[in-house]
mmCIF file of C-alpha atoms in Angstrom:
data_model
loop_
_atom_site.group_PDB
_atom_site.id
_atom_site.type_symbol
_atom_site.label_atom_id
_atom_site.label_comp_id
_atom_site.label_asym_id
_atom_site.label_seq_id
_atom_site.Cartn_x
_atom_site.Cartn_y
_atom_site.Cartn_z
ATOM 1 C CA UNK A 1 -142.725 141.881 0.582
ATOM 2 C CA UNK A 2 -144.897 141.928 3.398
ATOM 3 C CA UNK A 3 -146.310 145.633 4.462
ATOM 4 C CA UNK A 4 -144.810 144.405 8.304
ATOM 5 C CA UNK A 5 -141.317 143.654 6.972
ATOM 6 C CA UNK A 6 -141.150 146.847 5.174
ATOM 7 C CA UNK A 7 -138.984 149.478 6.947
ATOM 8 C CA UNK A 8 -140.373 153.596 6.674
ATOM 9 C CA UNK A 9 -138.284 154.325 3.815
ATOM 10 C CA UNK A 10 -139.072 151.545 1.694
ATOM 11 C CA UNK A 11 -143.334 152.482 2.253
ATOM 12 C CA UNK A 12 -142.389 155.905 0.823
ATOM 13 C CA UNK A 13 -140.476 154.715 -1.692
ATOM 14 C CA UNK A 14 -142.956 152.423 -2.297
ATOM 15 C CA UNK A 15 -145.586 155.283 -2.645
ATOM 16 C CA UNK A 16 -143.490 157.369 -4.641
ATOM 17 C CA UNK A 17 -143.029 154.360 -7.198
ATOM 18 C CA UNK A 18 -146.797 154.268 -7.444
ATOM 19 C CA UNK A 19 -147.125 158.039 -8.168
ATOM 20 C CA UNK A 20 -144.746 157.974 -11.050
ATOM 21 C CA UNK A 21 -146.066 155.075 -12.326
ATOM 22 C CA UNK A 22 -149.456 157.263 -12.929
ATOM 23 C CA UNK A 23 -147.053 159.770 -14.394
ATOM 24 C CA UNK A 24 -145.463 156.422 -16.918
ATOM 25 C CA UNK A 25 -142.392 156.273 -15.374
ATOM 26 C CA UNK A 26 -140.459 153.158 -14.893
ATOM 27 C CA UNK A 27 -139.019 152.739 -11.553
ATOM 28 C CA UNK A 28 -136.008 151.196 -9.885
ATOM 29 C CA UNK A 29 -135.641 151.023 -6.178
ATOM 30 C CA UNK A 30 -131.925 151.018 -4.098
ATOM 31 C CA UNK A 31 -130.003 151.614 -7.580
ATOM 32 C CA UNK A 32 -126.218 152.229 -7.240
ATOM 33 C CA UNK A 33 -125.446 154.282 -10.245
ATOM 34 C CA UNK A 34 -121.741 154.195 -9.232
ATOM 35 C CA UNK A 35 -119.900 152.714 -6.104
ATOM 36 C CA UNK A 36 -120.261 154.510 -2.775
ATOM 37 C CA UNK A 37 -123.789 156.102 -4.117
ATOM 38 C CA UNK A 38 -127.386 154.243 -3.760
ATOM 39 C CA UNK A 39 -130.229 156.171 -4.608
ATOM 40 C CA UNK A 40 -133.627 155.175 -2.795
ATOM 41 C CA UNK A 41 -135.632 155.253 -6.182
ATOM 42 C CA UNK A 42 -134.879 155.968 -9.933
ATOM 43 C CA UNK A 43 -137.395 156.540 -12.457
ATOM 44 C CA UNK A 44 -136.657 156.389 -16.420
ATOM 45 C CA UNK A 45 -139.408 158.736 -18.219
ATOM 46 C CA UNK A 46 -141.438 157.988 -21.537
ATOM 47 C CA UNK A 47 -138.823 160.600 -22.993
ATOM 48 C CA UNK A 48 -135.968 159.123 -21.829
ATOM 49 C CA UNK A 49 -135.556 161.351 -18.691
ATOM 50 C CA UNK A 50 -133.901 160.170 -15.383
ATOM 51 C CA UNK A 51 -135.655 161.791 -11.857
ATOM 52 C CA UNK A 52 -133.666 160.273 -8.839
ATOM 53 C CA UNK A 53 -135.926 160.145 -5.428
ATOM 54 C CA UNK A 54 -134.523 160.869 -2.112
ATOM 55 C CA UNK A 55 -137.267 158.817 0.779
ATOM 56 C CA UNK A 56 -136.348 160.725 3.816
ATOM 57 C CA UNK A 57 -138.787 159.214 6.364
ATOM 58 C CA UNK A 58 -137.967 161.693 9.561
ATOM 59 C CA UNK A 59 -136.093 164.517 10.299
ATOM 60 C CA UNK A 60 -133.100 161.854 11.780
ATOM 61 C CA UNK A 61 -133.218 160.223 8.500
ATOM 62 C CA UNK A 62 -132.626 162.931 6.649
ATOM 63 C CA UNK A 63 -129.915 164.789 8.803
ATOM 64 C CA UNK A 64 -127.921 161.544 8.550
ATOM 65 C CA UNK A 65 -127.951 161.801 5.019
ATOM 66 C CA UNK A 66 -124.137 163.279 3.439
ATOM 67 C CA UNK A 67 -124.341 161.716 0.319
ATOM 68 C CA UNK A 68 -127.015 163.107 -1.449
ATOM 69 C CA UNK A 69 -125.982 166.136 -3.500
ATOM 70 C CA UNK A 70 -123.430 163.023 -5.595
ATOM 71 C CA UNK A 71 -127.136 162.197 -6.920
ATOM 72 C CA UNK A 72 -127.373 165.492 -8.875
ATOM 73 C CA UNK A 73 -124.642 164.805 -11.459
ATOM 74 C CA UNK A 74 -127.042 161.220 -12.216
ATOM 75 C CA UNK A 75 -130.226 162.620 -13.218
ATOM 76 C CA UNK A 76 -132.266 165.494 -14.841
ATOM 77 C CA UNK A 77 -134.601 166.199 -11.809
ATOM 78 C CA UNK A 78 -134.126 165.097 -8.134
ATOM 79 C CA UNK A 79 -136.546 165.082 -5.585
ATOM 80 C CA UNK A 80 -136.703 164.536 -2.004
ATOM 81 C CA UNK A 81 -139.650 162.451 -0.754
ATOM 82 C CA UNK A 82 -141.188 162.936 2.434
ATOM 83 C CA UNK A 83 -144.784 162.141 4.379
ATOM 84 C CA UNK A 84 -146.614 164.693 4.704
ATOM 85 C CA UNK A 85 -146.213 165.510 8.654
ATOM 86 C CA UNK A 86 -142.451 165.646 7.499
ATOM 87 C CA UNK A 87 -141.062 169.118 8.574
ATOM 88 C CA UNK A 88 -140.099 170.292 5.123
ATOM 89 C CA UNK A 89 -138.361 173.610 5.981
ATOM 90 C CA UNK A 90 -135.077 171.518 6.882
ATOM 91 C CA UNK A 91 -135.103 170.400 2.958
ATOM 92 C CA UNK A 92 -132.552 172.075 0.835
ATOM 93 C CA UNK A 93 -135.024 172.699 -1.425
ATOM 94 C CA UNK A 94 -133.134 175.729 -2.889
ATOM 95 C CA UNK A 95 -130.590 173.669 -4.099
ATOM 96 C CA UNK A 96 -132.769 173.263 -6.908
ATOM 97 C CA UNK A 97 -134.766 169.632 -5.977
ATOM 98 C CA UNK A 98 -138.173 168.759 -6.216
ATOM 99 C CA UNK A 99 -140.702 168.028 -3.149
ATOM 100 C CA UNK A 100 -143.079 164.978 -3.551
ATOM 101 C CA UNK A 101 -145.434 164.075 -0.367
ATOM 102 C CA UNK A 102 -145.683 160.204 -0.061
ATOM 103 C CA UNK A 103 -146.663 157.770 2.384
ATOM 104 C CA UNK A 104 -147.341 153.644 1.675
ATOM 105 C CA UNK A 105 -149.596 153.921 -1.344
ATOM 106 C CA UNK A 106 -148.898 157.137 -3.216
ATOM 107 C CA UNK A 107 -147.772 160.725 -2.820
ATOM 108 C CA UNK A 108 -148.399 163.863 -4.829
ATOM 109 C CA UNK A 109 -145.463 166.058 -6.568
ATOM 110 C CA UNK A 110 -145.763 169.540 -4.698
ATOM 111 C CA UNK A 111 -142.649 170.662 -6.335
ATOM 112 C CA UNK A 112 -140.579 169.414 -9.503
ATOM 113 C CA UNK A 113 -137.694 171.690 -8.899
ATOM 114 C CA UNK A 114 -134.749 172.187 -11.568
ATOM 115 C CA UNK A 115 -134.419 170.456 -14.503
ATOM 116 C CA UNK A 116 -130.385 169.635 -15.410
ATOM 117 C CA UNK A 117 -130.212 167.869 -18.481
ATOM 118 C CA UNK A 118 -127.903 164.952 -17.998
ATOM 119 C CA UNK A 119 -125.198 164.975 -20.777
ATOM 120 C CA UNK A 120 -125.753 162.610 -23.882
ATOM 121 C CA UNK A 121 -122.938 159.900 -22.689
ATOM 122 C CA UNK A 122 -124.551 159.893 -19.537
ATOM 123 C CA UNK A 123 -127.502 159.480 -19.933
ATOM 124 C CA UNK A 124 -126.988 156.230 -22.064
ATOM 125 C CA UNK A 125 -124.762 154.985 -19.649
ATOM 126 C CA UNK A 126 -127.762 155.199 -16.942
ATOM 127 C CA UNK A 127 -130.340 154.140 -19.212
ATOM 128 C CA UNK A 128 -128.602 150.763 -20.258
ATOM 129 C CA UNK A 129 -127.610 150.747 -16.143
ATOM 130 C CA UNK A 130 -131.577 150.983 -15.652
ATOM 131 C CA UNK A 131 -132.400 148.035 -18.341
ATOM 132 C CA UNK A 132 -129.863 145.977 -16.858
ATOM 133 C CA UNK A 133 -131.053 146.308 -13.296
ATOM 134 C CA UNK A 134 -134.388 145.882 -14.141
ATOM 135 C CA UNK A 135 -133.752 142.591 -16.462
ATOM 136 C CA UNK A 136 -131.854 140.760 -13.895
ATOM 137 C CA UNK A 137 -134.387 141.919 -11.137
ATOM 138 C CA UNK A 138 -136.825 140.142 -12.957
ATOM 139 C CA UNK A 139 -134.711 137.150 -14.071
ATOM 140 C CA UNK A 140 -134.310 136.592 -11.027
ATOM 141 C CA UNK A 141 -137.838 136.636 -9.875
ATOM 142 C CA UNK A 142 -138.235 133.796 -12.436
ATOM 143 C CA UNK A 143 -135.390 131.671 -11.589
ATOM 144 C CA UNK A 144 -134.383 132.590 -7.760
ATOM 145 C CA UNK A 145 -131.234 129.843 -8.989
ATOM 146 C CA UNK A 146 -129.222 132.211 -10.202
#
């Protein structure tokens, strides 16, 4: 997509994909890992670990937000993502997440936060969620028909 179509949230998210990438994550952007919930980005690990990635792109952005503590119970690490001129003592950070700085072409983690082990069941159901996702994204770069 074009860096003019893009909306604030997406660049960061963008940037925040590109970080993690370094790190070999696979990511997933806007994944719903159950109905009423859409995380901004999800990243599967080389270990098999699941970080979900909050973009908050302004202080409005994130005081809107009311959904996000339903992310916890879907990953092992969260994290919100910010740019850097984000005022980052309005993040719950003691709730346990992780701070990454982003903007449109990468970001550095300046936090990881708590680590909550997803439970085994769980954990496959949101890795085969993540393959799935990710196979039809691309099917569907291949064959826009479908």
């Amino acid at each position: 997509m074009p860096d003019d179509l893009l909306m604030p949230g997406q660049r960061i998210a963008r940037g925040v994909c590109r970080l993690l990438r370094s790190h070999d994550f696979a990511c997933l952007d806007e994944v719903v890992p159950k109905p009423g919930l859409r995380v901004d980005v999800m990243a599967l690990g080389p270990k098999g670990e699941i970080w979900v990635v909050e973009c908050k792109s302004c202080r409005a952005d994130f005081q809107s937000d009311r959904k996000w503590q339903g992310y916890l119970e879907w990953c092992d690490r969260f994290f919100w993502a910010v740019p850097p001129d984000f005022p980052t003592e309005i993040l719950p950070l003691d709730s346990g997440a992780g701070l990454i700085l982003a903007d449109d072409y990468g970001g550095e983690i300046v936090g990881h936060g708590a680590e909550t082990p997803l439970p085994g069941a769980r954990r496959k159901a949101m890795t085969l969620k993540f393959a799935r996702m990710a196979a039809l994204r691309q099917q569907g770069l291949r064959d826009p028909g479908l």
